[in-house]
Short mmCIF file of C-alpha atoms in Angstrom, two decimals:
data_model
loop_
_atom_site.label_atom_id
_atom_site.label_comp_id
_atom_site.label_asym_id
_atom_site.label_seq_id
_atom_site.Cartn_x
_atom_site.Cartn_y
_atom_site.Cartn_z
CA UNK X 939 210.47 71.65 186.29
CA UNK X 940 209.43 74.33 184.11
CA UNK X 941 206.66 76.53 184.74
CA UNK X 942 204.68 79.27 183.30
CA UNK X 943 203.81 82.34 185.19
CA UNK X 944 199.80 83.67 185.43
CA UNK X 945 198.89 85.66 182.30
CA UNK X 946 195.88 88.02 182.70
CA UNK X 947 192.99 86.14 180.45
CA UNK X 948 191.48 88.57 177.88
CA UNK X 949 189.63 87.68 174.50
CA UNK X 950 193.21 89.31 172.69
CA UNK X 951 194.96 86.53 174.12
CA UNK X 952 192.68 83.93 173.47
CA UNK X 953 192.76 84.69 169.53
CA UNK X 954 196.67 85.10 169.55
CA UNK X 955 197.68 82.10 168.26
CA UNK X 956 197.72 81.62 164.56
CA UNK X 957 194.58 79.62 162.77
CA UNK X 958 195.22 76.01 161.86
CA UNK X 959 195.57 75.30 157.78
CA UNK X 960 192.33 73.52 158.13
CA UNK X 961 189.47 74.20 160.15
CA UNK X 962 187.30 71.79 162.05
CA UNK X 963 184.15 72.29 162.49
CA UNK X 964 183.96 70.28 165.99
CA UNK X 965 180.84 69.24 168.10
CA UNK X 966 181.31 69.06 171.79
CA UNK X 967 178.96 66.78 173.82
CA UNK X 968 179.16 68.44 177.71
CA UNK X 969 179.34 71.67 179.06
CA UNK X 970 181.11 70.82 182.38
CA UNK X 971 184.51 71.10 182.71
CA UNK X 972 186.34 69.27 180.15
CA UNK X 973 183.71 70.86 177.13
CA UNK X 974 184.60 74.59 177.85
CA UNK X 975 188.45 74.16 178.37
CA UNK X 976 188.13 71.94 175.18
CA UNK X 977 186.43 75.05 173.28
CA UNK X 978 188.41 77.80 174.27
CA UNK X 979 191.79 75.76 173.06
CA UNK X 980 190.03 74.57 169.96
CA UNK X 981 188.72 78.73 169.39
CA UNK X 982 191.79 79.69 169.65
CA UNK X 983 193.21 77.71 167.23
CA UNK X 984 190.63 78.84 164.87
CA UNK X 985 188.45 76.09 165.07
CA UNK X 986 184.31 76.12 164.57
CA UNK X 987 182.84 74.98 167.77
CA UNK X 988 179.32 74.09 169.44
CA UNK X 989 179.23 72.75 172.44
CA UNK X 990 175.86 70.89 173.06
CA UNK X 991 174.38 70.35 176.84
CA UNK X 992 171.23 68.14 178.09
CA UNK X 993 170.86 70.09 180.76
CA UNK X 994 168.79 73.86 180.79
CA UNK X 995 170.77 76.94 180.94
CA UNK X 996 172.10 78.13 183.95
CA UNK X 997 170.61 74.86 185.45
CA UNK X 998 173.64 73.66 187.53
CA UNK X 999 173.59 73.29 191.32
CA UNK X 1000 175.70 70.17 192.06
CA UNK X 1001 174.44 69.35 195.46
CA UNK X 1002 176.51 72.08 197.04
CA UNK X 1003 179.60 69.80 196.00
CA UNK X 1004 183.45 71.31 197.23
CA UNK X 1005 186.52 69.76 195.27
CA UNK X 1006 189.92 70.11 195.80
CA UNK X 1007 191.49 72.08 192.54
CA UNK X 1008 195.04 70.99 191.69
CA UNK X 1009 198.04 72.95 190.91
CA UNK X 1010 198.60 71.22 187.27
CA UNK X 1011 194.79 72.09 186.75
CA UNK X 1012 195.28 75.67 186.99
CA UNK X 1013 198.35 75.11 184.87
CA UNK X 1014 196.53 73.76 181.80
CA UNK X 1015 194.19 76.67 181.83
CA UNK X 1016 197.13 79.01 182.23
CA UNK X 1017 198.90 77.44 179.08
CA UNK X 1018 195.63 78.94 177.36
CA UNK X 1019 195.62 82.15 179.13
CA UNK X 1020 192.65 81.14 180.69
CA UNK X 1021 193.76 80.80 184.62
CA UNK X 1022 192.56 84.36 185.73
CA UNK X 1023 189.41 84.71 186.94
CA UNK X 1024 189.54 81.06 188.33
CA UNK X 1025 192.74 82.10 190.48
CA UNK X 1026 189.78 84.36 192.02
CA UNK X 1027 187.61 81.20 193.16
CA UNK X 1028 187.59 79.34 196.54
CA UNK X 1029 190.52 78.71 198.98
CA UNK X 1030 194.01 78.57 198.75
CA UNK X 1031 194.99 74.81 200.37
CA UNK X 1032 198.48 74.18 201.10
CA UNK X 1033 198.57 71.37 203.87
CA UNK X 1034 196.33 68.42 204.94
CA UNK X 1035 196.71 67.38 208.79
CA UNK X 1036 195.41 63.58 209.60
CA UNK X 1037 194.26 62.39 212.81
CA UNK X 1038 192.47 58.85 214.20
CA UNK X 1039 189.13 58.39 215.28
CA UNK X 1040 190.69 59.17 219.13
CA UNK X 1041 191.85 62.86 217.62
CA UNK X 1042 195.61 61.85 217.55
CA UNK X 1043 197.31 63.11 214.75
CA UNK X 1044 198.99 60.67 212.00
CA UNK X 1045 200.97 63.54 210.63
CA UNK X 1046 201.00 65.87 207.98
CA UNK X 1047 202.00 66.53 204.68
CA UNK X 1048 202.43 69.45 201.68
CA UNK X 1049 198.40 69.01 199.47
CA UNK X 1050 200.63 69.15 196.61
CA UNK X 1051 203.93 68.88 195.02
CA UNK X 1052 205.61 72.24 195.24
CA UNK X 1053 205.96 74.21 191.92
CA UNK X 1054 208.55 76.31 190.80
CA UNK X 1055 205.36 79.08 189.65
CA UNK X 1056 204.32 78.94 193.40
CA UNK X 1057 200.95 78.29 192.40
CA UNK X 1058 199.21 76.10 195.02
CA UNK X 1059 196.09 73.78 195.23
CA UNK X 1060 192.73 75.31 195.74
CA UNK X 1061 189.45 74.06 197.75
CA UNK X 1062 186.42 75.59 195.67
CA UNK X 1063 182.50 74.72 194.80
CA UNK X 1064 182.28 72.51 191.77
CA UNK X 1065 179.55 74.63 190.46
CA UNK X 1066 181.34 77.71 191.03
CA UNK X 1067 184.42 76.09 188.26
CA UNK X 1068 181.27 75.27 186.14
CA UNK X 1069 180.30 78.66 185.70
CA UNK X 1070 183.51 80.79 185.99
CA UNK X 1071 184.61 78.48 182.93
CA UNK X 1072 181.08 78.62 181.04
CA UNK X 1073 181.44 82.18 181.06
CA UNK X 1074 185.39 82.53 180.01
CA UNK X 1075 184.55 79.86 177.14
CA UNK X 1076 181.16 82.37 176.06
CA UNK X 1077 183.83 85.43 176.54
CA UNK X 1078 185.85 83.72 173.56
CA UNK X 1079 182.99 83.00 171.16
CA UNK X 1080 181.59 79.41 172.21
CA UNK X 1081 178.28 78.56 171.46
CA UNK X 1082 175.99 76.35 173.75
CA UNK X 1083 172.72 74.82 172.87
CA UNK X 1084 170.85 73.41 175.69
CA UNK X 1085 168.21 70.64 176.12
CA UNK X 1086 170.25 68.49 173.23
CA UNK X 1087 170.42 65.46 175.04
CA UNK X 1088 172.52 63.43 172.23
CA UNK X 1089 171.21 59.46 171.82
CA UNK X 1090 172.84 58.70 168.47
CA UNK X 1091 175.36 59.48 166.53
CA UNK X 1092 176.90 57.76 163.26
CA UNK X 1093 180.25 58.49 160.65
CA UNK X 1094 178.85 59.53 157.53
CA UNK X 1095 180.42 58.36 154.30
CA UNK X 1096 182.54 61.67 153.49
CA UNK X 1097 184.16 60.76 157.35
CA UNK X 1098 181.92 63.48 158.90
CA UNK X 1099 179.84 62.81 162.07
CA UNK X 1100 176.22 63.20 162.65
CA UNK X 1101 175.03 63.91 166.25
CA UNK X 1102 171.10 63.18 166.47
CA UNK X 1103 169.49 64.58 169.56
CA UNK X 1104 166.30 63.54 171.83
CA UNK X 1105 164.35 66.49 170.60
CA UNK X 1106 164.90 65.21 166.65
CA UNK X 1107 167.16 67.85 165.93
CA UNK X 1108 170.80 66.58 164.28
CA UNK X 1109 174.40 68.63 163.64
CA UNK X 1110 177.29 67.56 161.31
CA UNK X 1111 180.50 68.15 162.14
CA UNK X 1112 184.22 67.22 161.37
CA UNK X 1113 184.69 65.90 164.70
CA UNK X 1114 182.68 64.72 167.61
CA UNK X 1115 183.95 65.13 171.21
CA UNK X 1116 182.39 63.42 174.11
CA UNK X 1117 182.84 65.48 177.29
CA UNK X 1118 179.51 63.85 179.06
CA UNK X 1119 180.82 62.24 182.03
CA UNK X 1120 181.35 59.21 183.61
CA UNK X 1121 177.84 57.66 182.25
CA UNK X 1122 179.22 58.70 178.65
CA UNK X 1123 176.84 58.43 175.71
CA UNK X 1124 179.34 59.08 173.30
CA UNK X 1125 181.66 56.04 175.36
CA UNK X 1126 179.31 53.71 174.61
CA UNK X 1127 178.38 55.07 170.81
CA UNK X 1128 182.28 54.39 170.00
CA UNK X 1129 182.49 50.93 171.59
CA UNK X 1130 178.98 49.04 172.77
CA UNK X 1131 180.85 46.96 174.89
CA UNK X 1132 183.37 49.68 176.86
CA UNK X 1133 184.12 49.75 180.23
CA UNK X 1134 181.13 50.62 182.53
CA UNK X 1135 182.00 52.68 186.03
CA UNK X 1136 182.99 50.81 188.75
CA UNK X 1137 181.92 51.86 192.57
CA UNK X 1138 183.89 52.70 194.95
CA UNK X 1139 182.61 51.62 198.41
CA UNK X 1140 182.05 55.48 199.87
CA UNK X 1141 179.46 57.68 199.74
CA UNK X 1142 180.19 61.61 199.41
CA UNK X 1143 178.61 64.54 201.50
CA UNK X 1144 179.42 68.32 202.29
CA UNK X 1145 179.47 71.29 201.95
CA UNK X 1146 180.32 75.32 203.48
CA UNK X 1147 178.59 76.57 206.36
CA UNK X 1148 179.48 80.20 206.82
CA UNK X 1149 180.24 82.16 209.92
CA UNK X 1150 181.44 78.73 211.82
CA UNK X 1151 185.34 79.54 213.00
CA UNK X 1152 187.35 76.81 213.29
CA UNK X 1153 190.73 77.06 215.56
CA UNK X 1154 192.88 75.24 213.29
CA UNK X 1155 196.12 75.92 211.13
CA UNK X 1156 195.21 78.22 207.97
CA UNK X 1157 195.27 77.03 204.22
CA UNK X 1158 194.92 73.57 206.25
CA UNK X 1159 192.18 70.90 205.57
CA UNK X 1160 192.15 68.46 208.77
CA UNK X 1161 191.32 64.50 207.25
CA UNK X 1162 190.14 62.20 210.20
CA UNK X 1163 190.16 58.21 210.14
CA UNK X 1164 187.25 58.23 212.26
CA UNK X 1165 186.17 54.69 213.95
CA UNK X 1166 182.98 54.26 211.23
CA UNK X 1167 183.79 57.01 208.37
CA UNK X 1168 186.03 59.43 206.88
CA UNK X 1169 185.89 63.16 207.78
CA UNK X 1170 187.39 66.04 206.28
CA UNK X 1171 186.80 69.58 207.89
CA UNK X 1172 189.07 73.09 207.26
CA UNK X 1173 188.78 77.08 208.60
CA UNK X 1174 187.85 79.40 205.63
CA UNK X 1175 189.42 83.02 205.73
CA UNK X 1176 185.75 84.67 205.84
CA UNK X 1177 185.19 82.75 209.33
CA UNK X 1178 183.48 79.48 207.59
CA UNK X 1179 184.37 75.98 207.09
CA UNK X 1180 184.50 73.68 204.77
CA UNK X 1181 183.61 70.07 205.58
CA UNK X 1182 182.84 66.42 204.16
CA UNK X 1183 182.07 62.82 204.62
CA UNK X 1184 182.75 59.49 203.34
CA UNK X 1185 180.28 57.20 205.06
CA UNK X 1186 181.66 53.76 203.66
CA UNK X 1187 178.92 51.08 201.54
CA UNK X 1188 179.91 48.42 200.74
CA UNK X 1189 177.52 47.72 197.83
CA UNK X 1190 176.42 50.14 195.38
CA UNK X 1191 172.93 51.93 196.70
CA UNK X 1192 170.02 51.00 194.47
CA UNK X 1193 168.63 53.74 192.26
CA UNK X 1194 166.32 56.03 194.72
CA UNK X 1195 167.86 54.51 198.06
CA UNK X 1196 169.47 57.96 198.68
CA UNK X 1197 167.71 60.64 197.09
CA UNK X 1198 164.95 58.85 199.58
CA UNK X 1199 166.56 59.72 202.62
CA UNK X 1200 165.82 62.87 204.50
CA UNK X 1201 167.56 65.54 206.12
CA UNK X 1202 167.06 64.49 209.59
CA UNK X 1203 168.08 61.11 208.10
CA UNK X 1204 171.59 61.97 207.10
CA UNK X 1205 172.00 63.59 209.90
CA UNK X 1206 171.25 60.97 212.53
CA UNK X 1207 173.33 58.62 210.31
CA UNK X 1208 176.50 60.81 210.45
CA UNK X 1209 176.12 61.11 213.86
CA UNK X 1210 175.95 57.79 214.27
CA UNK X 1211 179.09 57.13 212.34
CA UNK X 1212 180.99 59.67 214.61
CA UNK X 1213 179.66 58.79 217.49
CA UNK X 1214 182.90 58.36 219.83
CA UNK X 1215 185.14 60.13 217.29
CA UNK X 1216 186.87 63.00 218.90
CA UNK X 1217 186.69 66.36 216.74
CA UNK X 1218 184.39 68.74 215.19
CA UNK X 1219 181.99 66.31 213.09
CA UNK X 1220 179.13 66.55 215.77
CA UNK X 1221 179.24 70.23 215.74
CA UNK X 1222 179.75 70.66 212.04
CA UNK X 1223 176.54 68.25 211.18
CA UNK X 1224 174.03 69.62 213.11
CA UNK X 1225 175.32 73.25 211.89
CA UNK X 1226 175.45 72.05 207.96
CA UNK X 1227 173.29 74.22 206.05
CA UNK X 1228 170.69 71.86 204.64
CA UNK X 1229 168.79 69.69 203.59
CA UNK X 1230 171.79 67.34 203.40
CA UNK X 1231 171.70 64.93 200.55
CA UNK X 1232 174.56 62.36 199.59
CA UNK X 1233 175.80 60.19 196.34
CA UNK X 1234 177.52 57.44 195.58
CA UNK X 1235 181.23 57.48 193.82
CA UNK X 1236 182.25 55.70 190.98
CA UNK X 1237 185.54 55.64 189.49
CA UNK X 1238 186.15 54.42 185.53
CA UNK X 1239 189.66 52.20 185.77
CA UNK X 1240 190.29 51.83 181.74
CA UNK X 1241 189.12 52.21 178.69
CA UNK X 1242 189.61 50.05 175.83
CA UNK X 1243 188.82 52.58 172.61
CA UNK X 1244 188.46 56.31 173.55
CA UNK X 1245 188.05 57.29 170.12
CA UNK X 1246 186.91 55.99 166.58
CA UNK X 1247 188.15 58.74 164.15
CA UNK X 1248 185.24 60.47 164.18
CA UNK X 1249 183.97 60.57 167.43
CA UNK X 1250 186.41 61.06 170.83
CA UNK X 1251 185.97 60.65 174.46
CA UNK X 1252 187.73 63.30 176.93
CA UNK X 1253 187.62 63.70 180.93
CA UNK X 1254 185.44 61.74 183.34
CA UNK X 1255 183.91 60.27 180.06
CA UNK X 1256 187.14 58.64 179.15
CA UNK X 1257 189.08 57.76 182.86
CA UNK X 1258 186.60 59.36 185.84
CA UNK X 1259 188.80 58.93 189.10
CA UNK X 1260 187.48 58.76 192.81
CA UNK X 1261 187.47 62.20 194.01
CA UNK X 1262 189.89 60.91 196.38
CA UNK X 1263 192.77 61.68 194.05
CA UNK X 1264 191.65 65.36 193.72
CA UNK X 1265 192.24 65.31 190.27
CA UNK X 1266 188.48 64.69 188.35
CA UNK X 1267 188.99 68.60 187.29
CA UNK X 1268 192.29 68.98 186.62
CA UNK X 1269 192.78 65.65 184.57
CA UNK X 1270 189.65 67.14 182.24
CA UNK X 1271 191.46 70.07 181.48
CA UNK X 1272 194.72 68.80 180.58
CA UNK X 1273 192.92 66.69 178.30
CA UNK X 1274 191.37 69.45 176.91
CA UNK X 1275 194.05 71.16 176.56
CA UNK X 1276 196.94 68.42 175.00
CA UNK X 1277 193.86 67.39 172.66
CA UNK X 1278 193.92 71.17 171.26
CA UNK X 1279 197.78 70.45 170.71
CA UNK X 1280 197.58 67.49 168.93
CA UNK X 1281 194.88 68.57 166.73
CA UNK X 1282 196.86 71.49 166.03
CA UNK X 1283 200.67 69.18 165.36
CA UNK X 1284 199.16 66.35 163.95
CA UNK X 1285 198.72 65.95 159.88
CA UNK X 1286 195.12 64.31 159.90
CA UNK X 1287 192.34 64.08 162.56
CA UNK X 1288 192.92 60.59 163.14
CA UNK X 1289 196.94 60.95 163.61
CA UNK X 1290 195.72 63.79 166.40
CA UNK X 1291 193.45 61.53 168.44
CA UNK X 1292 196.16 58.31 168.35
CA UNK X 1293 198.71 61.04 169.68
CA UNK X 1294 196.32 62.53 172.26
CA UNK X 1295 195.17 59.18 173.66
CA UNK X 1296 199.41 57.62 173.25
CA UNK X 1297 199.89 61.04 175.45
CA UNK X 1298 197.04 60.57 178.01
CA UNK X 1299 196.50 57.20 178.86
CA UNK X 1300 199.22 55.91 180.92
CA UNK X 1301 199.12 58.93 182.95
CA UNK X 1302 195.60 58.76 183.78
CA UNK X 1303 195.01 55.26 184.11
CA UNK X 1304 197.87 55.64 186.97
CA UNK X 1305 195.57 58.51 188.74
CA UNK X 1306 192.79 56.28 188.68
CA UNK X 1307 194.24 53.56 190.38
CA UNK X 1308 196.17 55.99 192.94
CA UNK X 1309 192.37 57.24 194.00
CA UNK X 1310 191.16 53.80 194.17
CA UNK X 1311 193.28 53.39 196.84
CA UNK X 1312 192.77 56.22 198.71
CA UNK X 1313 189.25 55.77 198.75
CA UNK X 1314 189.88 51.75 199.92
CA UNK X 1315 191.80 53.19 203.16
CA UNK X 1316 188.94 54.99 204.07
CA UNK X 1317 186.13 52.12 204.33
CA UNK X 1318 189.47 49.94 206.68
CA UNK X 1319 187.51 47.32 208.22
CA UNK X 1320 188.93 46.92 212.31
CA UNK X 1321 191.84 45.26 211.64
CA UNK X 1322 192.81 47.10 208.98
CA UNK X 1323 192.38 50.34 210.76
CA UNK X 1324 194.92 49.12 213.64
CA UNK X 1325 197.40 48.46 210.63
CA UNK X 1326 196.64 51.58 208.65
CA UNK X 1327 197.00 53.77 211.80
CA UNK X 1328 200.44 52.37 212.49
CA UNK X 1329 202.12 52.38 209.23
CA UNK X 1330 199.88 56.03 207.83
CA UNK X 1331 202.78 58.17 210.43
CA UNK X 1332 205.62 56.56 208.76
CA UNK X 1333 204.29 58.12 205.33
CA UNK X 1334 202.88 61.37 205.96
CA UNK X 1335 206.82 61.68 207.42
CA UNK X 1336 208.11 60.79 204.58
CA UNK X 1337 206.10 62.67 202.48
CA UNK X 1338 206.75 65.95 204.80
CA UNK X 1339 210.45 65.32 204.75
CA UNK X 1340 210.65 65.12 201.32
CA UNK X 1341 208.06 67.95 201.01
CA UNK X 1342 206.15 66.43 198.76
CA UNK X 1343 208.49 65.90 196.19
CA UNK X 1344 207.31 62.30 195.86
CA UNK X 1345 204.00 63.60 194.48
CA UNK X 1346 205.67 65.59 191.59
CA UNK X 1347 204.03 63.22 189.43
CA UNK X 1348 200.72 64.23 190.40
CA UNK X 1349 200.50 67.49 190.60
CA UNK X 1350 203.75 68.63 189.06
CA UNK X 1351 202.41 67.77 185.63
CA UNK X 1352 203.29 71.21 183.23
CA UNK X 1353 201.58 71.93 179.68
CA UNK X 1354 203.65 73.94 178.01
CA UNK X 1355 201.62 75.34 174.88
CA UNK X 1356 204.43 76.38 172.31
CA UNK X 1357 206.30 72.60 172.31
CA UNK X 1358 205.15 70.97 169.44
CA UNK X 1359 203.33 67.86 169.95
CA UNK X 1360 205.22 64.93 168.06
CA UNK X 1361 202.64 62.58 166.24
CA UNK X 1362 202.67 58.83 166.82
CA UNK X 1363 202.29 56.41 164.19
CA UNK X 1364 197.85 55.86 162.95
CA UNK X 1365 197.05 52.56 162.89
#
């Protein structure tokens, strides 16, 4: 496997590349992840850019959210020279540990496939990626309007786009990219009848409680199969920890059910859940900085049409994943990043996006489905648990013995900037 090596990000480097023979003027919907990768690629290939947000500025909190950051995500960003200060965020993770509900370990396995570049996966605040990226992508020249929440947006008879926004403002623009999440405007403004997100039976909750040492193995996160609900809990090297939960739900929670509950509500149902599990959960729910909060998951399985020739869907908009695949982040800025390529191999616009999507969608459709069913194992009914905790030691020793070669796939995935994308056939 080939891999690059980190390359110090500076606003030289970002402009190094030559500009493209034509110049898009390109309107980016979504300033999360996927919208200020997407930016600093298309900036450096001389592109115009805009990215437009609903949300106000600097108005980002995320629940206190902590997500698992994936070696192949840091080596998109680094195929843009844009990896440094984001090597700087969070935790380095290089093992997970499982146990049962009784405490007794499963086994344990490499978090990711190892890389040639050493580079390794990282635990980190979602809204701490939000802004370290937000403010490399403003380094390089990107421009973001906020409060422009789009609602329509239509090809124009020269094959431009116009994007028409709640406040009655409108843009034009060569190209339209949707980078607005899983409930995608610009998903359903390409195809009224796409694919809607699908939920997966768990509910998420976390977050970092400092000064709370934990006496486990370092760069470790501990997952438990507990009796009721899925626990995840690992040491931080300032003496914290880092911890979540998966209470299992069958059906999808009606709109208000859990923004209703209470602090002392989530916490009496977690301890309910681990009532009887062995472990830290107790401990690490009553000391949870609050108030605690929780949301539901949804994952997006396929889409038929991710783009229209004019307007383009990328990340969570196009193939979210349950954030049991750890890969929501990482799969947003690869597509940011190949997109860039194709736009800059490709001889039209609409030749770019066939290539991008011929490049993307088999690989991500297969993500999807691997986190589906990691997030199944975790809402095992009894019976299922019994099975799951026999056969679950014969894997994690495979995987260990193998050290986690069989993952390569996953998080082995390399971008290498200077191959030349080869364009598919347009339709």
């Amino acid at each position: 496997m080939s891999t690059t090596t980190a390359t110090s990000t500076t606003a030289a480097a970002a402009t190094a590349a030559p500009a493209p023979t034509t110049s898009l003027n390109v309107l980016i919907i979504g300033s999360g992840i996927a919208g200020p990768v997407l930016a600093m690629t298309l900036l450096r290939l001389g592109h115009t850019v805009t990215i437009y947000e609903r949300g106000v500025s600097g108005g980002d909190s995320y629940r206190g959210a902590w997500i698992t950051f994936q070696a192949n995500g840091m080596d998109a960003l680094r195929a843009i020279d844009a990896s440094g200060t984001i090597e700087e965020i969070g935790y380095v993770l290089d093992t997970i540990s499982f146990v049962n509900g009784a405490g007794k370990s499963l086994g344990a396995m490499p978090m990711a496939a190892p890389r040639e570049d050493g580079t390794k996966s990282r635990i980190m605040r979602r809204s701490d990626l939000f802004v370290a990226l937000a403010r490399e992508a403003a380094s390089r020249g990107a421009r973001v309007e906020y409060e422009k929440e789009l609602v329509d947006a239509t090809t124009l008879p020269d094959g431009r786009v116009k994007a028409v926004f709640k406040d009655g403002t409108s843009a034009i623009g060569d190209l339209l990219v949707g980078a607005d999440g899983i409930h995608s405007r610009v998903r359903t403004l390409i195809d009224p009848d796409a694919q809607k997100p699908r939920y997966v039976p768990v509910l998420n909750t976390g977050g970092y409680i400092p000064n709370f040492p934990l006496h486990t193995a370092p760069e470790t996160m501990t997952m438990q199969f507990g009796t009721r609900c899925f626990f995840g809990w690992c040491a931080t090297p300032d003496g914290g920890a880092v911890w979540f939960a998966n209470p299992p739900l069958a059906d999808e929670p009606a709109r208000g059910i859990l923004s209703s509950k209470s602090d002392a509500d989530w916490r009496a149902w977690l301890h309910e859940l681990h009532d009887g599990d062995a472990g830290p959960a107790g401990a690490l729910i009553d000391a949870a900085v609050g108030p605690l909060s929780g949301w539901a998951t949804y994952d997006l399985p396929a889409v038929r049409k991710w783009h229209n020739g004019a307007m383009v869907i990328i990340g969570d908009a196009a193939h979210a994943t349950s954030p049991s695949s750890g890969q929501g982040a990482s799969m947003a800025i690869e597509d940011a990043v190949i997109l860039g390529k194709c736009l800059r191999d490709c001889p039209s616009t609409r030749s770019a996006l066939d290539t991008f999507v011929s490049l993307r969608k088999e690989r991500v459709e297969k993500i999807v489905a691997y986190g589906a069913r990691s997030a199944n194992s975790k809402a095992a009914g009894p019976v299922a648990r019994v099975f799951r905790d026999l056969l679950l030691p014969w894997v994690f020793w495979y995987a260990a013995r193998d050290g986690g070669k069989g993952m390569q796939w996953l998080q082995g995935y390399h971008i290498d900037w200077d191959d030349k994308v080869v364009p598919v056939e347009s339709g």
